[in-house]
Short mmCIF file of C-alpha atoms in Angstrom, two decimals:
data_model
loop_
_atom_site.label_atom_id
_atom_site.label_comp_id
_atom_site.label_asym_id
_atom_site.label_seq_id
_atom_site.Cartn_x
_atom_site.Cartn_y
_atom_site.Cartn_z
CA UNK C 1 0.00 0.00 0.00
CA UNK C 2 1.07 3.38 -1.22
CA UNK C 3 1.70 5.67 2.14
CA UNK C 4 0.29 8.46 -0.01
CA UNK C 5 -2.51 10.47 1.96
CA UNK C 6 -5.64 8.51 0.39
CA UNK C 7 -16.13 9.41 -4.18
CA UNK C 8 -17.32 7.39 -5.90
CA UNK C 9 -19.68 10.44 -7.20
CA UNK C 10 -23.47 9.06 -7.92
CA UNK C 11 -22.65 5.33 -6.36
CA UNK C 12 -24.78 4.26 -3.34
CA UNK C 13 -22.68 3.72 0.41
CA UNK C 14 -21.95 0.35 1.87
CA UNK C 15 -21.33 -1.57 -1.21
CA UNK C 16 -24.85 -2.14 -1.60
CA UNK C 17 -24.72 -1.19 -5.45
CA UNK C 18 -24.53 -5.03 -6.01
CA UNK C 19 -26.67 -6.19 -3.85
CA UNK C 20 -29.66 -4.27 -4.49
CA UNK C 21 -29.89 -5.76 -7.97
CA UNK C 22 -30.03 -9.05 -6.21
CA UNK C 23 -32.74 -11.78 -5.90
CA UNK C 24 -34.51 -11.08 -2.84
CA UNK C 25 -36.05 -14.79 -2.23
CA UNK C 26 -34.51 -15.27 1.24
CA UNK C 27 -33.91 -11.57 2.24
CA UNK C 28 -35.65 -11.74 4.90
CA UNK C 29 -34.12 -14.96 6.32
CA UNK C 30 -30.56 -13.03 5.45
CA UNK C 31 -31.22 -9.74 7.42
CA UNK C 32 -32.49 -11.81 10.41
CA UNK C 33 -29.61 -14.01 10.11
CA UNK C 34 -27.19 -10.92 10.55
CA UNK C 35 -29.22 -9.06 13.24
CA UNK C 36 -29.01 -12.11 15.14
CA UNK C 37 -25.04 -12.30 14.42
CA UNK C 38 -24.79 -8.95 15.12
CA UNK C 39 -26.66 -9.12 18.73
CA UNK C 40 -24.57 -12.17 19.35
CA UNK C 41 -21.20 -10.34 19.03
CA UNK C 42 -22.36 -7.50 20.48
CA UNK C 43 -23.10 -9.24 23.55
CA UNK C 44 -19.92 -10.84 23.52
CA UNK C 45 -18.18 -7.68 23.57
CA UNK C 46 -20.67 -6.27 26.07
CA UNK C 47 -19.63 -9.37 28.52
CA UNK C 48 -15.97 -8.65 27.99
CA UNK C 49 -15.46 -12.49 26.72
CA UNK C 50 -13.16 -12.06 23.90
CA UNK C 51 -13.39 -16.12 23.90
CA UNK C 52 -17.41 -16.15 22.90
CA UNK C 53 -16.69 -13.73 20.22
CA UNK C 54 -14.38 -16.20 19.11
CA UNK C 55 -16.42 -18.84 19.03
CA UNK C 56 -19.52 -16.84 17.47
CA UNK C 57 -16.88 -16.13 14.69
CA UNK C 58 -15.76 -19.95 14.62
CA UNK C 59 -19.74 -20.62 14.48
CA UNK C 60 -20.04 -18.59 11.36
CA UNK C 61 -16.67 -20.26 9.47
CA UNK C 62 -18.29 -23.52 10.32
CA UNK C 63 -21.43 -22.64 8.20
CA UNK C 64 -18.94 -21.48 5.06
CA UNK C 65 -18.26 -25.73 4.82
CA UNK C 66 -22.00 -26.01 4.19
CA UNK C 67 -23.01 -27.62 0.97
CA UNK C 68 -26.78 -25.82 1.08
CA UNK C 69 -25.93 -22.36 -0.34
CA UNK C 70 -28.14 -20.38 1.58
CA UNK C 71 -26.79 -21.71 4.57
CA UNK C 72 -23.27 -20.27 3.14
CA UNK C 73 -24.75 -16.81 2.08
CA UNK C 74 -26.41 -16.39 5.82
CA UNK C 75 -22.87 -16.90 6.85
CA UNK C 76 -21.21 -14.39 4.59
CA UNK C 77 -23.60 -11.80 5.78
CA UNK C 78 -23.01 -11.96 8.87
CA UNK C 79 -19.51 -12.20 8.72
CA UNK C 80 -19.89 -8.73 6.46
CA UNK C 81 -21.97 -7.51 8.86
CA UNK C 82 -19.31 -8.30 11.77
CA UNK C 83 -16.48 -6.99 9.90
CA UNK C 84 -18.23 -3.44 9.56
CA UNK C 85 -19.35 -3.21 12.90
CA UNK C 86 -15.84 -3.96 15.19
CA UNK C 87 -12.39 -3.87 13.81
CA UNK C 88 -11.49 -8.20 14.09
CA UNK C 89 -7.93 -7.82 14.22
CA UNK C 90 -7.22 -9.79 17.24
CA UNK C 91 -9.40 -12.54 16.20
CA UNK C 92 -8.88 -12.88 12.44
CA UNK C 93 -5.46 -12.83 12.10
CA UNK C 94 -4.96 -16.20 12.64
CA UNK C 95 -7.79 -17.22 10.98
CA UNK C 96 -7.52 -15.04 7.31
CA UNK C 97 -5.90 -18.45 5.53
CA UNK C 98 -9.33 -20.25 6.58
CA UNK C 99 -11.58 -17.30 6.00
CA UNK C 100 -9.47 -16.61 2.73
CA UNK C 101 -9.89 -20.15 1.55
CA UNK C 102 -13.75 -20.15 2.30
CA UNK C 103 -14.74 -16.88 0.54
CA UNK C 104 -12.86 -17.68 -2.60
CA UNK C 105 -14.76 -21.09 -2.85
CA UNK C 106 -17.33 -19.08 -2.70
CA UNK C 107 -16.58 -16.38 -5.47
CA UNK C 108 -16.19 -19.70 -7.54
CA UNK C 109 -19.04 -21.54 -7.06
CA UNK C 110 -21.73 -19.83 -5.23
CA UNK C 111 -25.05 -17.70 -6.12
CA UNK C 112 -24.65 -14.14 -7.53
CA UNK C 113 -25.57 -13.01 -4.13
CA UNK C 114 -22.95 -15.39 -2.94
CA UNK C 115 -20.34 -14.44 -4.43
CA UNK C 116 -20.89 -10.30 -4.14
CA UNK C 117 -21.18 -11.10 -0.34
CA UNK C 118 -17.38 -13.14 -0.73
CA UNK C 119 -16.44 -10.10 -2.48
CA UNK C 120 -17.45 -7.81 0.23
CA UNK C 121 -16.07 -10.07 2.74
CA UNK C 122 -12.55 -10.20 1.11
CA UNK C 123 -12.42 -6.72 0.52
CA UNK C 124 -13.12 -6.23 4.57
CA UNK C 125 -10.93 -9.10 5.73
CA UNK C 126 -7.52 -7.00 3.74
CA UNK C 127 -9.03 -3.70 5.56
CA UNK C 128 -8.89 -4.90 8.88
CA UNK C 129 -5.78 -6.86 8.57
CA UNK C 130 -4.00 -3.22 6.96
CA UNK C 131 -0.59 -3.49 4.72
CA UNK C 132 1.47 -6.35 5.64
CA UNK C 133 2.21 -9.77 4.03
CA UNK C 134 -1.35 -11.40 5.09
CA UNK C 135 -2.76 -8.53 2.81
CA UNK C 136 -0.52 -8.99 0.33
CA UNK C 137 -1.45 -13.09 0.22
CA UNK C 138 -5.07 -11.92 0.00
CA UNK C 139 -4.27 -9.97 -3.00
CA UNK C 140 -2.15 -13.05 -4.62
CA UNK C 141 -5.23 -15.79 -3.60
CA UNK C 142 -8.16 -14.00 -4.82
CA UNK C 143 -7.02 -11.51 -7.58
CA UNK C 144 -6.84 -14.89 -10.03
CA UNK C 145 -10.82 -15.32 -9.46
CA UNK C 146 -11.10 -11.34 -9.77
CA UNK C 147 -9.92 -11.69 -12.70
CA UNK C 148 -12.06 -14.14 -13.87
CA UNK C 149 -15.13 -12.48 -13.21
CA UNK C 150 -13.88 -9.40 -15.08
CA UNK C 151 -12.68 -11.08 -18.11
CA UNK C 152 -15.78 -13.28 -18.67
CA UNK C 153 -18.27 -10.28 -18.61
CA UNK C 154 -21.57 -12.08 -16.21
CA UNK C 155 -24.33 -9.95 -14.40
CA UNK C 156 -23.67 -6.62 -13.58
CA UNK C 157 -23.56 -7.03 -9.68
CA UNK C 158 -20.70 -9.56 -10.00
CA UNK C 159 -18.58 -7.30 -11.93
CA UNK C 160 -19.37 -4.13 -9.26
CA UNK C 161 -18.58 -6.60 -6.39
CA UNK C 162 -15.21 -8.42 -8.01
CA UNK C 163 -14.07 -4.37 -9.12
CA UNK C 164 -14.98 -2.85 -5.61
CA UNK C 165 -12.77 -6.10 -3.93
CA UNK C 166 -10.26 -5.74 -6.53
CA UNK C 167 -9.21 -2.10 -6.18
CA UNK C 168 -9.47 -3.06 -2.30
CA UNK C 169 -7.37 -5.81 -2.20
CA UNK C 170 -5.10 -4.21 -4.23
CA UNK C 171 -4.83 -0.87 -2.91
CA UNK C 172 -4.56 -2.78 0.81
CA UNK C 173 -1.82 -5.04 -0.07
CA UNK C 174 0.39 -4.02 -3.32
CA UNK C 175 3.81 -3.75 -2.18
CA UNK C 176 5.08 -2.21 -5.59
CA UNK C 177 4.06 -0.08 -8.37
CA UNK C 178 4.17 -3.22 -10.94
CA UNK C 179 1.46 -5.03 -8.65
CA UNK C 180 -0.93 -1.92 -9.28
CA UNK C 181 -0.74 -1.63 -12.43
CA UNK C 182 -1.35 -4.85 -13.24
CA UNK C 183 -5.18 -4.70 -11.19
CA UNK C 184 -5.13 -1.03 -13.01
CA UNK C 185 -4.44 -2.58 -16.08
CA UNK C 186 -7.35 -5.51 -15.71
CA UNK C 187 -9.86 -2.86 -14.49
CA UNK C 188 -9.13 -0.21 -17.63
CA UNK C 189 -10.19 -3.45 -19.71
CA UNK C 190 -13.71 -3.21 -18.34
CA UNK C 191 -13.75 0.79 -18.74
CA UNK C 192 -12.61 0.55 -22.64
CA UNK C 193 -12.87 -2.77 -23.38
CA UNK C 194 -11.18 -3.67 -27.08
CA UNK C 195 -11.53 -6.56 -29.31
CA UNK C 196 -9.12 -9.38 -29.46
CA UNK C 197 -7.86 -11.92 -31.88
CA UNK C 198 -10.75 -14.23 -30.34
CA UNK C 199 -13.35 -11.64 -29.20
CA UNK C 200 -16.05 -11.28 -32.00
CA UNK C 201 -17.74 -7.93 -30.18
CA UNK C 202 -16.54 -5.11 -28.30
CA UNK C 203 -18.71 -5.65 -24.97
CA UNK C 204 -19.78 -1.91 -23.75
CA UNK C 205 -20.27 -1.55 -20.10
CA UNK C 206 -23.39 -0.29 -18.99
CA UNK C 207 -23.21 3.15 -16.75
CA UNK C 208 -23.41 1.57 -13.00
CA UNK C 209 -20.86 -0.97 -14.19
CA UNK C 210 -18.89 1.68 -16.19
CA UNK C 211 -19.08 4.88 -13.21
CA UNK C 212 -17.91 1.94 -10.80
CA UNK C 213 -15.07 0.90 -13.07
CA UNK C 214 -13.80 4.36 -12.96
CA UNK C 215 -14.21 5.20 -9.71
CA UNK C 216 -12.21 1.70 -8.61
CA UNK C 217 -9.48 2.98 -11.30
CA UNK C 218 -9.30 6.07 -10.11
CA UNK C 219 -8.53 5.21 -6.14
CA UNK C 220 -5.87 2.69 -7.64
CA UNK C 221 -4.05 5.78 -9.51
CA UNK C 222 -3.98 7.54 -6.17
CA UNK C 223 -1.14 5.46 -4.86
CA UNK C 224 0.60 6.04 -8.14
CA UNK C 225 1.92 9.09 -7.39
CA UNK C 226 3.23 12.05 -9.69
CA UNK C 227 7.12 10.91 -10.02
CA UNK C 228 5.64 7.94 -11.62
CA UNK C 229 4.53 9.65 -14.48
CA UNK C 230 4.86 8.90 -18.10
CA UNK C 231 2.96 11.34 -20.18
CA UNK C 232 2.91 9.34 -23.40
CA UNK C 233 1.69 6.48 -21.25
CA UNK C 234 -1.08 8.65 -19.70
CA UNK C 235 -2.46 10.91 -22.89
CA UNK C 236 -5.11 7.80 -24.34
CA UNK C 237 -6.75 6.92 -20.38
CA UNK C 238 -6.77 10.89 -20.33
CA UNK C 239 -8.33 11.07 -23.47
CA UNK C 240 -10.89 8.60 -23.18
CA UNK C 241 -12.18 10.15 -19.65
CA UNK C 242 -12.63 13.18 -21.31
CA UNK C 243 -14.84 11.50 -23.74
CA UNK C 244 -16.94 10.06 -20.48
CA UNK C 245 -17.71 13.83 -19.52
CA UNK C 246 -20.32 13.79 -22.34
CA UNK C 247 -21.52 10.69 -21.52
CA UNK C 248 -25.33 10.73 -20.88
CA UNK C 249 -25.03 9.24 -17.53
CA UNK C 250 -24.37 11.70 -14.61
CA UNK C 251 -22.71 9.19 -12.49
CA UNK C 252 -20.58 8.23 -14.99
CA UNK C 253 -19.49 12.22 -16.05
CA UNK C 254 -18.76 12.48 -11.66
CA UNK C 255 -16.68 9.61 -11.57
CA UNK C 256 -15.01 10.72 -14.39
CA UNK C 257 -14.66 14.07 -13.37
CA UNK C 258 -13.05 13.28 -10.14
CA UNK C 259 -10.01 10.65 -12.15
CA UNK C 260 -9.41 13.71 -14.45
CA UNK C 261 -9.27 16.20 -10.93
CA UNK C 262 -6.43 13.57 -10.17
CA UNK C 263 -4.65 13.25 -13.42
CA UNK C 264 -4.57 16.99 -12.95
CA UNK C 265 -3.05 16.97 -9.80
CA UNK C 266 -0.79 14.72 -10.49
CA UNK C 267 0.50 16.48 -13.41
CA UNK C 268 -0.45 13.74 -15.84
CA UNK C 269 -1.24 16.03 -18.48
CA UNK C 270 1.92 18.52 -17.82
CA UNK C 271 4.61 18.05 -20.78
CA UNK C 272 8.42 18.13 -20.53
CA UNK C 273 10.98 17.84 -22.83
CA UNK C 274 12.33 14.71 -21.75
CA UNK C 275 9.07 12.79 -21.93
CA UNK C 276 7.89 13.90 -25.37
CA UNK C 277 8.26 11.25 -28.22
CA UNK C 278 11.31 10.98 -30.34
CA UNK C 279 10.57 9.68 -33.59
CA UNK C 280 13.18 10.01 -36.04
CA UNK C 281 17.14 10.62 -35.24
CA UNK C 282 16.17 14.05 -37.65
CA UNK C 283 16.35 16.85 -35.28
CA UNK C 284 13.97 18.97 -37.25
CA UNK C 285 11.20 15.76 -37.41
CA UNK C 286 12.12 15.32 -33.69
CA UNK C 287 11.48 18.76 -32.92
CA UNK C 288 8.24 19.24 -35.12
CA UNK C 289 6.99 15.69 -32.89
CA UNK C 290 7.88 17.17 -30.01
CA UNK C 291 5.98 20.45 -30.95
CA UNK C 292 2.91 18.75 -31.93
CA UNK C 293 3.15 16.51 -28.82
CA UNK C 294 2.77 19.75 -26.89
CA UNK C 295 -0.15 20.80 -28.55
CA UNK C 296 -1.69 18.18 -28.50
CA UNK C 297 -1.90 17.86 -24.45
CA UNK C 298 -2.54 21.53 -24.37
CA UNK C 299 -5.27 21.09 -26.52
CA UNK C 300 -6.56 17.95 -24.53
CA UNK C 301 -6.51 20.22 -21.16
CA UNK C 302 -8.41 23.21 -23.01
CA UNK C 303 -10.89 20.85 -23.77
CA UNK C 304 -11.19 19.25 -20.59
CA UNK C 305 -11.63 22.59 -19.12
CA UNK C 306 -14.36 23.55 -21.12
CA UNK C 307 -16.12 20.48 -20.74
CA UNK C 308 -15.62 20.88 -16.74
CA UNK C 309 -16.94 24.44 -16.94
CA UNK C 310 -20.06 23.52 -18.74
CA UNK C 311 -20.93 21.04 -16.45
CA UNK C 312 -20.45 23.42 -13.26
CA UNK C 313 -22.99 25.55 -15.49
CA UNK C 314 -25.21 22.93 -16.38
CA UNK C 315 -28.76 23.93 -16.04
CA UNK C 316 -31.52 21.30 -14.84
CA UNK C 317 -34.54 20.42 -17.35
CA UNK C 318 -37.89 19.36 -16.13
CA UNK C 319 -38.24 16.46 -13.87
CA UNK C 320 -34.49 16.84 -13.24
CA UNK C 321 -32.99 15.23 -10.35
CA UNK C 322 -32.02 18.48 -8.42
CA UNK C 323 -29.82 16.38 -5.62
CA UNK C 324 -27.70 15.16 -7.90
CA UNK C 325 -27.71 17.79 -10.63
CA UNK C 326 -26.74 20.28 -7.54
CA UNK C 327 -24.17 17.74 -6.81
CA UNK C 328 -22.77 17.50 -10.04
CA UNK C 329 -22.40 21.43 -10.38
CA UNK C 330 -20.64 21.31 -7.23
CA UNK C 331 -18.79 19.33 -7.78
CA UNK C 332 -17.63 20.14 -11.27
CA UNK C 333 -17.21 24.12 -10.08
CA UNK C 334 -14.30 22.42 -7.70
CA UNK C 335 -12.68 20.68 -10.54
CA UNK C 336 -12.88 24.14 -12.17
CA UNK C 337 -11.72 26.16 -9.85
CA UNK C 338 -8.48 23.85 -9.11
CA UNK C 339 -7.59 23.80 -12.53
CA UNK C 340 -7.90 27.36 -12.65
CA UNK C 341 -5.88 27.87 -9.73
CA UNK C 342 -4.73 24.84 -7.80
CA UNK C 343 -7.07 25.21 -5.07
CA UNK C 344 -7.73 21.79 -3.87
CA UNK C 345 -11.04 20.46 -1.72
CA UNK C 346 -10.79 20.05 1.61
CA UNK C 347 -13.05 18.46 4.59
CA UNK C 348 -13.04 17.61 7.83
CA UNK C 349 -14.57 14.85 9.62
CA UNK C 350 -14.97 14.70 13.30
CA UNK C 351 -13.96 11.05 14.37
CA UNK C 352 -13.54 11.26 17.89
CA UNK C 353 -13.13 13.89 21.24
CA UNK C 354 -11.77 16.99 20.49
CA UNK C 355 -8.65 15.87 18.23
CA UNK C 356 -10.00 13.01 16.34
CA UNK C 357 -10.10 14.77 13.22
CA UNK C 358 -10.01 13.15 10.13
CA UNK C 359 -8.91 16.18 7.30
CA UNK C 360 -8.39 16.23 3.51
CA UNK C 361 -6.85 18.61 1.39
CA UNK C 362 -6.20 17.33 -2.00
CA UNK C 363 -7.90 15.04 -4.45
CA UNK C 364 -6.33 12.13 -3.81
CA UNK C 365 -7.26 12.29 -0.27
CA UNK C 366 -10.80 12.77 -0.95
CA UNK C 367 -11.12 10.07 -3.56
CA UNK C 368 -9.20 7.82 -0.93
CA UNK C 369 -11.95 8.87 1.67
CA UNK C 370 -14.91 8.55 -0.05
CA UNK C 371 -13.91 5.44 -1.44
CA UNK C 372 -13.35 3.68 1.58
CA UNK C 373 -16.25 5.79 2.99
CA UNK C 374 -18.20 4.15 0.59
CA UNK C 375 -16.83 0.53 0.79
CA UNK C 376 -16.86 0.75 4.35
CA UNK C 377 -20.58 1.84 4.98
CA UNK C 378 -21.79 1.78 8.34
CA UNK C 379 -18.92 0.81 9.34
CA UNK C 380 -16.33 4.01 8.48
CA UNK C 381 -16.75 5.44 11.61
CA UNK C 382 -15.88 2.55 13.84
CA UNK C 383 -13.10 1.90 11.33
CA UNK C 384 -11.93 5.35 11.35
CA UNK C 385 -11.78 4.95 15.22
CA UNK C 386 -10.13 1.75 15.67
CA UNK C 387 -8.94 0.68 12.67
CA UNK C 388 -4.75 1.45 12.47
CA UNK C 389 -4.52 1.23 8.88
CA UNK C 390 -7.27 4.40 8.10
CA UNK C 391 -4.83 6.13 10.98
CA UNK C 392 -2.02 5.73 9.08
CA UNK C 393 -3.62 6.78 5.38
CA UNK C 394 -5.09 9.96 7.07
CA UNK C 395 -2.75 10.81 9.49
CA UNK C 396 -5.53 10.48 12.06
CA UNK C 397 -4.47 10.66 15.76
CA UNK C 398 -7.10 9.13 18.41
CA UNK C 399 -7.14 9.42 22.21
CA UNK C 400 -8.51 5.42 22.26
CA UNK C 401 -9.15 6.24 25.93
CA UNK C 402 -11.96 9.09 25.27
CA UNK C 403 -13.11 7.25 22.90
CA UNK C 404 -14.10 4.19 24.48
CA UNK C 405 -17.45 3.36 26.53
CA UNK C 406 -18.10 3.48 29.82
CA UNK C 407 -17.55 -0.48 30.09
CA UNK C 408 -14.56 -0.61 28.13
CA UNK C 409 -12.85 2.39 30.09
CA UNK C 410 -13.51 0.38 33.13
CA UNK C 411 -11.23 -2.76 31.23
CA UNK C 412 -8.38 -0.74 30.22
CA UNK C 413 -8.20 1.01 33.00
CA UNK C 414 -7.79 -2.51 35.11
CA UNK C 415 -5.51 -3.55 32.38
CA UNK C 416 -3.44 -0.85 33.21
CA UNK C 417 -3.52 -1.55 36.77
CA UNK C 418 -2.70 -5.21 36.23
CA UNK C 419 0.21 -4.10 33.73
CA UNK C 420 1.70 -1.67 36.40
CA UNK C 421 1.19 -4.12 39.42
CA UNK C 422 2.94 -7.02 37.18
CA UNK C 423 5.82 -4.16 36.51
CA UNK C 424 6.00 -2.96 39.81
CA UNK C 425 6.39 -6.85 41.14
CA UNK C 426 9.37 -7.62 38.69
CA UNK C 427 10.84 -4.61 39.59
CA UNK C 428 10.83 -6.15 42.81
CA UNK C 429 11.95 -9.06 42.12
CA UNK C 430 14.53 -7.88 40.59
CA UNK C 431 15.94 -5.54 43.35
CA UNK C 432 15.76 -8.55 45.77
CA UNK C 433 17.60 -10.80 43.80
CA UNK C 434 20.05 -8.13 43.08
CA UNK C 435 20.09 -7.53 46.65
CA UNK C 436 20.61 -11.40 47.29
CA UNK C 437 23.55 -11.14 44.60
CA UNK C 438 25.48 -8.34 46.55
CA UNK C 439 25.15 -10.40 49.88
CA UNK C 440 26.42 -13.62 48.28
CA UNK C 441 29.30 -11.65 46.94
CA UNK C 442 30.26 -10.00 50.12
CA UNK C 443 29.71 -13.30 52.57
CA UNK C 444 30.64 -16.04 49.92
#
């Protein structure tokens, strides 16, 4: 993961996009099922017996063997539902080989629902396990059947789960630039999809599929980072975004939007000399390349600009969403006004006490935030509290102590007291058997 500072504009929170397109035969067996998993762990915490959420947690693994798929998908939920609601460090992290193992037979055999929940619950196993190597074998084990999904093109809800879990996984535990691109790479294939050797028709995503393409693109290229900038490499994705602005979707012309905001600020689009093509060993063909090179991209930005400006100006027809048209002109009218003069967004969130403040000030901090916002759901705010690896992308700083309950005060405040009794009693220990050492020494 990228230590960079880290919206998916017109996509609903949670990662529900998927699952609201779902079959909703046994929805109401499902949201039982995780209210009851929910209360259960809840009460386990409440009790201060780490050991029963264990073995509610051990319960729901158990049910992931199950050949009756329904039986699986109850378990999957409330294992998403768990993950969202408490950070599971302590007790997954020697379980994430099993729980790895389980959702990925999952993605490969299970129900559409089945496999969007696996998604979901991969994505939240990496975020609450934060960079290391265990993220990093999450990325390895389940990218292949990412992949998969992607490449052979079935329902819509798949695709937004495996991209969502993808750009996750990915964004979690890449430990190199190579890794990203590669997931980058795989996700710009859904976004502009081209015809192969074998491949009779270019498929053509459809907007909820193609806005969440971008948007899971677009947190991946935040980790890229402006010294790793080619702008050859850069000028067709560039290109083809701009295109997206005129797309008939608004979803699609936010999400877009907010990649070209970052391509912007990370100087994707800025020219110099030693970056521009070289095509012929003729310095006067070289320099008329380079020439046109340059006004080419300036030409690309002028357009982009305009585009940007009409859409911050963009007035609403009748029966108009106003919500969204009101967000899109904001939204657009910041895009505008950074190009214009580099001023870059910024919010604040209030996490916790008086100093838990989460703050952005750039646009790859707020497309890091609202992803994860997003992905997170319910869930960001306990995350943002508790969860190390959201400290350490946003620089957030929590006083755990003010932040906890009543009950759980009471439990680290005894664990304190047990930690300085046990340190005051070796200290003793110590003195006396120093004590006993300077005796023997003296009397033999």
């Amino acid at each position: 993961m990228g230590k960079s500072k880290r919206n998916k504009g017109g996509r609903g929170g949670g990662g529900g996009g998927a699952d609201d397109q779902l079959d909703g035969g046994s929805d109401a067996d499902s949201v039982a099922s995780m209210s009851t998993a929910l209360s259960e762990l809840q009460l386990a915490q409440a009790t201060e017996h780490v050991s029963s959420q264990e073995f509610v947690l051990d319960k729901y693994i158990d049910d992931l063997y199950e050949k009756r798929g329904s039986t699986r998908e109850k378990a999957l939920g409330a294992l998403v539902d768990a993950f969202e609601s408490f950070v599971l460090l302590g007790l997954v992290e020697n379980k994430y080989v099993t729980l790895l193992s389980q959702f990925t037979n999952s993605i490969k055999k299970g129900s559409i629902k089945e496999v969007c929940l696996a998604c979901r619950a991969i994505g939240l196993l990496a975020v609450t396990l934060g960079a290391g190597s265990s993220s990093h074998e999450i990325m390895d084990e389940s990218r292949p059947q990412l992949l998969r999904i992607l490449q052979t093109w079935p329902d819509a809800p798949k695709m937004i789960s495996a991209l969502d879990c993808l750009a996750v996984v990915t964004f979690v535990g890449a430990t190199d630039l190579a890794e990203t691109q590669f997931s980058m790479k795989a996700i710009w294939d859904v976004i502009h999809p081209k015809s192969g050797s074998n491949v009779g028709i270019v498929r053509k995503p459809k907007p909820p599929l193609l806005a969440a393409a971008v948007s899971a693109w677009a947190f991946l290229l935040t980790t890229v980072g402006s010294s790793r900038r080619n702008t050859d490499t850069w000028k067709e994705p560039i290109t083809f975004l701009s295109s997206l602005l005129e797309a008939e979707d608004r979803a699609v012309r936010i999400a877009a939007g907010e990649a070209l905001a970052l391509c912007f600020e990370l100087k994707l689009l800025d020219v110099s000399s030693n970056e521009e093509p070289v095509v012929d060993s003729d310095t006067r063909e070289t320099s008329g390349s380079k020439n046109q090179f340059f006004l080419n991209m300036q030409a690309l930005k002028a357009k982009i600009s305009g585009l940007v400006y009409n859409l911050s100006m963009e007035a609403g027809g009748r029966g108009a969403d106003k919500k969204n048209l009101n967000d899109q002109r904001d939204l657009f009218q910041r895009i505008s006004d950074f190009i214009k003069s580099g001023e870059c967004p910024e919010e604040s969130i209030r996490i916790s006490g008086k100093n838990g403040i989460l703050r952005v000030t750039s646009w790859r901090e707020s497309i890091q935030l609202n992803y994860l916002r997003r992905f997170l759901g319910r869930g960001f705010l306990k995350h943002a509290q508790d969860n190390d690896l959201l400290h350490d992308i946003f620089d957030i700083k929590i006083d755990r102590v003010e932040n906890m309950s009543t009950t759980e005060k009471k439990i680290f405040r005894s664990e304190e007291e047990k930690g300085r009794a046990l340190k005051l009693n070796k200290e003793r220990r110590l003195a006396r058997e120093r004590k006993q050492n300077i005796l023997d020494e003296q009397y033999g």
